[in-house]
PDB file of C-alpha atoms in Angstrom:
ATOM      1  CA  MET A  29     -24.188  -7.206 -17.998  1.00  0.00           C
ATOM      2  CA  GLY A  30     -22.021  -7.461 -21.383  1.00  0.00           C
ATOM      3  CA  LYS A  31     -19.282 -10.214 -21.967  1.00  0.00           C
ATOM      4  CA  LYS A  32     -15.624  -9.503 -21.120  1.00  0.00           C
ATOM      5  CA  SER A  33     -13.394  -8.991 -24.087  1.00  0.00           C
ATOM      6  CA  LYS A  34     -10.774 -11.610 -24.165  1.00  0.00           C
ATOM      7  CA  THR A  35      -7.940  -8.931 -22.830  1.00  0.00           C
ATOM      8  CA  GLN A  36     -10.304  -7.868 -19.976  1.00  0.00           C
ATOM      9  CA  LYS A  37     -10.386 -11.088 -18.702  1.00  0.00           C
ATOM     10  CA  SER A  38      -6.285 -11.494 -19.039  1.00  0.00           C
ATOM     11  CA  LEU A  39      -6.246  -8.423 -17.248  1.00  0.00           C
ATOM     12  CA  VAL A  40      -8.747  -9.971 -14.139  1.00  0.00           C
ATOM     13  CA  LYS A  41      -6.452 -12.496 -14.040  1.00  0.00           C
ATOM     14  CA  LYS A  42      -3.061 -10.786 -14.231  1.00  0.00           C
ATOM     15  CA  SER A  43      -4.836  -8.410 -11.129  1.00  0.00           C
ATOM     16  CA  SER A  44      -6.732 -11.090  -9.545  1.00  0.00           C
ATOM     17  CA  LEU A  45      -3.680 -10.457  -6.309  1.00  0.00           C
ATOM     18  CA  LEU A  46      -3.262  -6.680  -6.954  1.00  0.00           C
ATOM     19  CA  PHE A  47      -6.824  -6.823  -6.534  1.00  0.00           C
ATOM     20  CA  GLN A  48      -6.818  -9.225  -3.241  1.00  0.00           C
ATOM     21  CA  ARG A  49      -3.995  -7.043  -1.569  1.00  0.00           C
ATOM     22  CA  LEU A  50      -5.763  -4.040  -2.380  1.00  0.00           C
ATOM     23  CA  GLN A  51      -9.066  -5.635  -0.478  1.00  0.00           C
ATOM     24  CA  GLU A  52      -7.035  -6.060   1.871  1.00  0.00           C
ATOM     25  CA  ALA A  53      -5.556  -2.776   2.940  1.00  0.00           C
ATOM     26  CA  LEU A  54      -9.493  -1.333   2.545  1.00  0.00           C
ATOM     27  CA  ASP A  55     -11.368  -4.398   4.786  1.00  0.00           C
ATOM     28  CA  ARG A  56      -7.761  -3.216   7.675  1.00  0.00           C
ATOM     29  CA  GLY A  57      -7.334   0.367   7.036  1.00  0.00           C
ATOM     30  CA  SER A  58      -3.978  -0.326   5.744  1.00  0.00           C
ATOM     31  CA  LYS A  59      -1.666   2.383   4.077  1.00  0.00           C
ATOM     32  CA  VAL A  60      -0.385   0.742   0.855  1.00  0.00           C
ATOM     33  CA  TRP A  61       2.361   2.083  -1.248  1.00  0.00           C
ATOM     34  CA  ILE A  62       1.265   2.231  -5.496  1.00  0.00           C
ATOM     35  CA  LYS A  63       3.697   2.294  -8.161  1.00  0.00           C
ATOM     36  CA  THR A  64       2.519   3.657 -11.927  1.00  0.00           C
ATOM     37  CA  ASN A  65       5.063   3.715 -15.071  1.00  0.00           C
ATOM     38  CA  ASN A  66       4.673   8.044 -13.683  1.00  0.00           C
ATOM     39  CA  SER A  67       4.353   8.607 -10.147  1.00  0.00           C
ATOM     40  CA  SER A  68       4.130   6.898  -6.954  1.00  0.00           C
ATOM     41  CA  PHE A  69       1.586   7.460  -4.275  1.00  0.00           C
ATOM     42  CA  GLY A  70       0.910   6.302  -0.364  1.00  0.00           C
ATOM     43  CA  GLY A  71      -2.561   6.051   1.301  1.00  0.00           C
ATOM     44  CA  ILE A  72      -5.312   4.516   2.879  1.00  0.00           C
ATOM     45  CA  PRO A  73      -7.623   2.410   0.244  1.00  0.00           C
ATOM     46  CA  ILE A  74     -10.620   3.883   0.625  1.00  0.00           C
ATOM     47  CA  ASN A  75     -12.805   2.412  -1.802  1.00  0.00           C
ATOM     48  CA  LEU A  76     -12.239  -0.432  -5.020  1.00  0.00           C
ATOM     49  CA  PHE A  77     -14.995  -0.227  -7.247  1.00  0.00           C
ATOM     50  CA  GLY A  78     -14.861  -0.299 -11.840  1.00  0.00           C
ATOM     51  CA  GLY A  79     -11.041  -1.025 -12.161  1.00  0.00           C
ATOM     52  CA  PHE A  80     -10.221   1.521  -9.907  1.00  0.00           C
ATOM     53  CA  ILE A  81      -8.808   2.243  -6.049  1.00  0.00           C
ATOM     54  CA  GLU A  82      -9.177   5.557  -4.077  1.00  0.00           C
ATOM     55  CA  LEU A  83      -6.703   6.709  -1.632  1.00  0.00           C
ATOM     56  CA  LEU A  84      -6.846   9.149   1.350  1.00  0.00           C
ATOM     57  CA  VAL A  85      -4.202  11.299   1.945  1.00  0.00           C
ATOM     58  CA  ILE A  86      -3.603  13.204   4.565  1.00  0.00           C
ATOM     59  CA  VAL A  87      -1.719  16.381   4.175  1.00  0.00           C
ATOM     60  CA  PRO A  88      -0.283  18.440   7.360  1.00  0.00           C
ATOM     61  CA  PRO A  89      -0.631  21.800   7.983  1.00  0.00           C
ATOM     62  CA  ASN A  90       1.833  24.083   5.571  1.00  0.00           C
ATOM     63  CA  GLU A  91       3.629  25.840   7.785  1.00  0.00           C
ATOM     64  CA  GLN A  92       4.100  28.650   5.356  1.00  0.00           C
ATOM     65  CA  GLY A  93      -0.003  28.817   4.666  1.00  0.00           C
ATOM     66  CA  GLU A  94      -2.396  31.168   6.653  1.00  0.00           C
ATOM     67  CA  ASN A  95      -4.053  28.261   8.584  1.00  0.00           C
ATOM     68  CA  THR A  96      -0.722  26.275  10.102  1.00  0.00           C
ATOM     69  CA  ASP A  97      -3.368  24.137  12.437  1.00  0.00           C
ATOM     70  CA  ALA A  98      -5.661  22.568  10.020  1.00  0.00           C
ATOM     71  CA  TYR A  99      -4.846  19.329   8.165  1.00  0.00           C
ATOM     72  CA  GLY A 100      -5.364  18.947   4.534  1.00  0.00           C
ATOM     73  CA  GLN A 101      -7.657  15.550   2.832  1.00  0.00           C
ATOM     74  CA  VAL A 102      -6.431  14.422  -0.968  1.00  0.00           C
ATOM     75  CA  THR A 103      -7.829  11.398  -2.752  1.00  0.00           C
ATOM     76  CA  TRP A 104      -6.371   9.650  -6.026  1.00  0.00           C
ATOM     77  CA  LEU A 105      -8.443   7.949  -7.905  1.00  0.00           C
ATOM     78  CA  ILE A 106      -6.101   5.612  -9.360  1.00  0.00           C
ATOM     79  CA  ARG A 107      -7.095   3.073 -12.743  1.00  0.00           C
ATOM     80  CA  LEU A 108      -5.727  -0.296 -11.471  1.00  0.00           C
ATOM     81  CA  SER A 109      -4.210  -1.204 -14.685  1.00  0.00           C
ATOM     82  CA  ASP A 110      -2.135   1.475 -14.399  1.00  0.00           C
ATOM     83  CA  ILE A 111      -0.183  -0.099 -11.442  1.00  0.00           C
ATOM     84  CA  ILE A 112       2.934  -2.024 -11.826  1.00  0.00           C
ATOM     85  CA  GLY A 113       4.045  -2.055  -7.761  1.00  0.00           C
ATOM     86  CA  LEU A 114       2.569  -2.334  -4.608  1.00  0.00           C
ATOM     87  CA  ALA A 115       3.661  -1.806  -0.761  1.00  0.00           C
ATOM     88  CA  TYR A 116       1.477  -3.149   1.700  1.00  0.00           C
ATOM     89  CA  PRO A 117       2.575  -3.816   5.681  1.00  0.00           C
ATOM     90  CA  THR A 118       2.488  -7.810   6.321  1.00  0.00           C
ATOM     91  CA  GLU A 119       3.414  -7.731   9.760  1.00  0.00           C
ATOM     92  CA  TYR A 120       5.396  -5.613  12.273  1.00  0.00           C
ATOM     93  CA  TRP A 121       7.474  -6.462  14.872  1.00  0.00           C
ATOM     94  CA  SER A 122       8.518  -5.023  18.146  1.00  0.00           C
ATOM     95  CA  LYS A 123      12.664  -4.675  18.081  1.00  0.00           C
ATOM     96  CA  ASP A 124      12.769  -7.682  21.283  1.00  0.00           C
ATOM     97  CA  ARG A 125      10.539  -9.934  18.683  1.00  0.00           C
ATOM     98  CA  LEU A 126      12.716  -8.623  15.370  1.00  0.00           C
ATOM     99  CA  GLU A 127      15.743  -9.532  17.241  1.00  0.00           C
ATOM    100  CA  SER A 128      14.695 -12.943  18.597  1.00  0.00           C
ATOM    101  CA  LEU A 129      14.077 -13.750  15.645  1.00  0.00           C
ATOM    102  CA  LEU A 130      17.241 -12.856  13.918  1.00  0.00           C
ATOM    103  CA  PRO A 131      20.245 -15.535  13.946  1.00  0.00           C
ATOM    104  CA  PRO A 132      22.836 -14.534  16.801  1.00  0.00           C
ATOM    105  CA  ASP A 133      25.497 -12.225  15.345  1.00  0.00           C
ATOM    106  CA  PRO A 134      28.559 -14.906  15.425  1.00  0.00           C
ATOM    107  CA  VAL A 135      31.504 -11.830  16.785  1.00  0.00           C
ATOM    108  CA  THR A 136      29.239 -10.902  19.589  1.00  0.00           C
ATOM    109  CA  SER A 137      28.839 -14.866  20.428  1.00  0.00           C
ATOM    110  CA  GLU A 138      32.593 -15.287  20.203  1.00  0.00           C
ATOM    111  CA  ILE A 139      33.173 -11.800  22.522  1.00  0.00           C
ATOM    112  CA  SER A 140      30.734 -13.082  25.033  1.00  0.00           C
ATOM    113  CA  ASP A 141      31.763 -16.725  25.575  1.00  0.00           C
TER     114      ASP A 141
END
């Protein structure tokens, strides 16, 4: 196996958190949203290897197409070094749970007192 250049080493250090978050999403089957300089992508990671991520996107049936019952599948191959932003779910809450985490509304509290 060849030695990595200084640029490659710094890229690995800079992207280690990115790689970690993508690996977590891959392991969990979680959807991610990726931002590059030119585009945005949303999908479920299906492969993470050699500086690339593959995202699976399910495309709903096209109402104007011939087969309106068929879903499509698109796989995006994105270079990790092109990613400038990543969004991923960290936790989901029910409405009751969210309301219990928020501080009481002072206006509502005064009215009910």
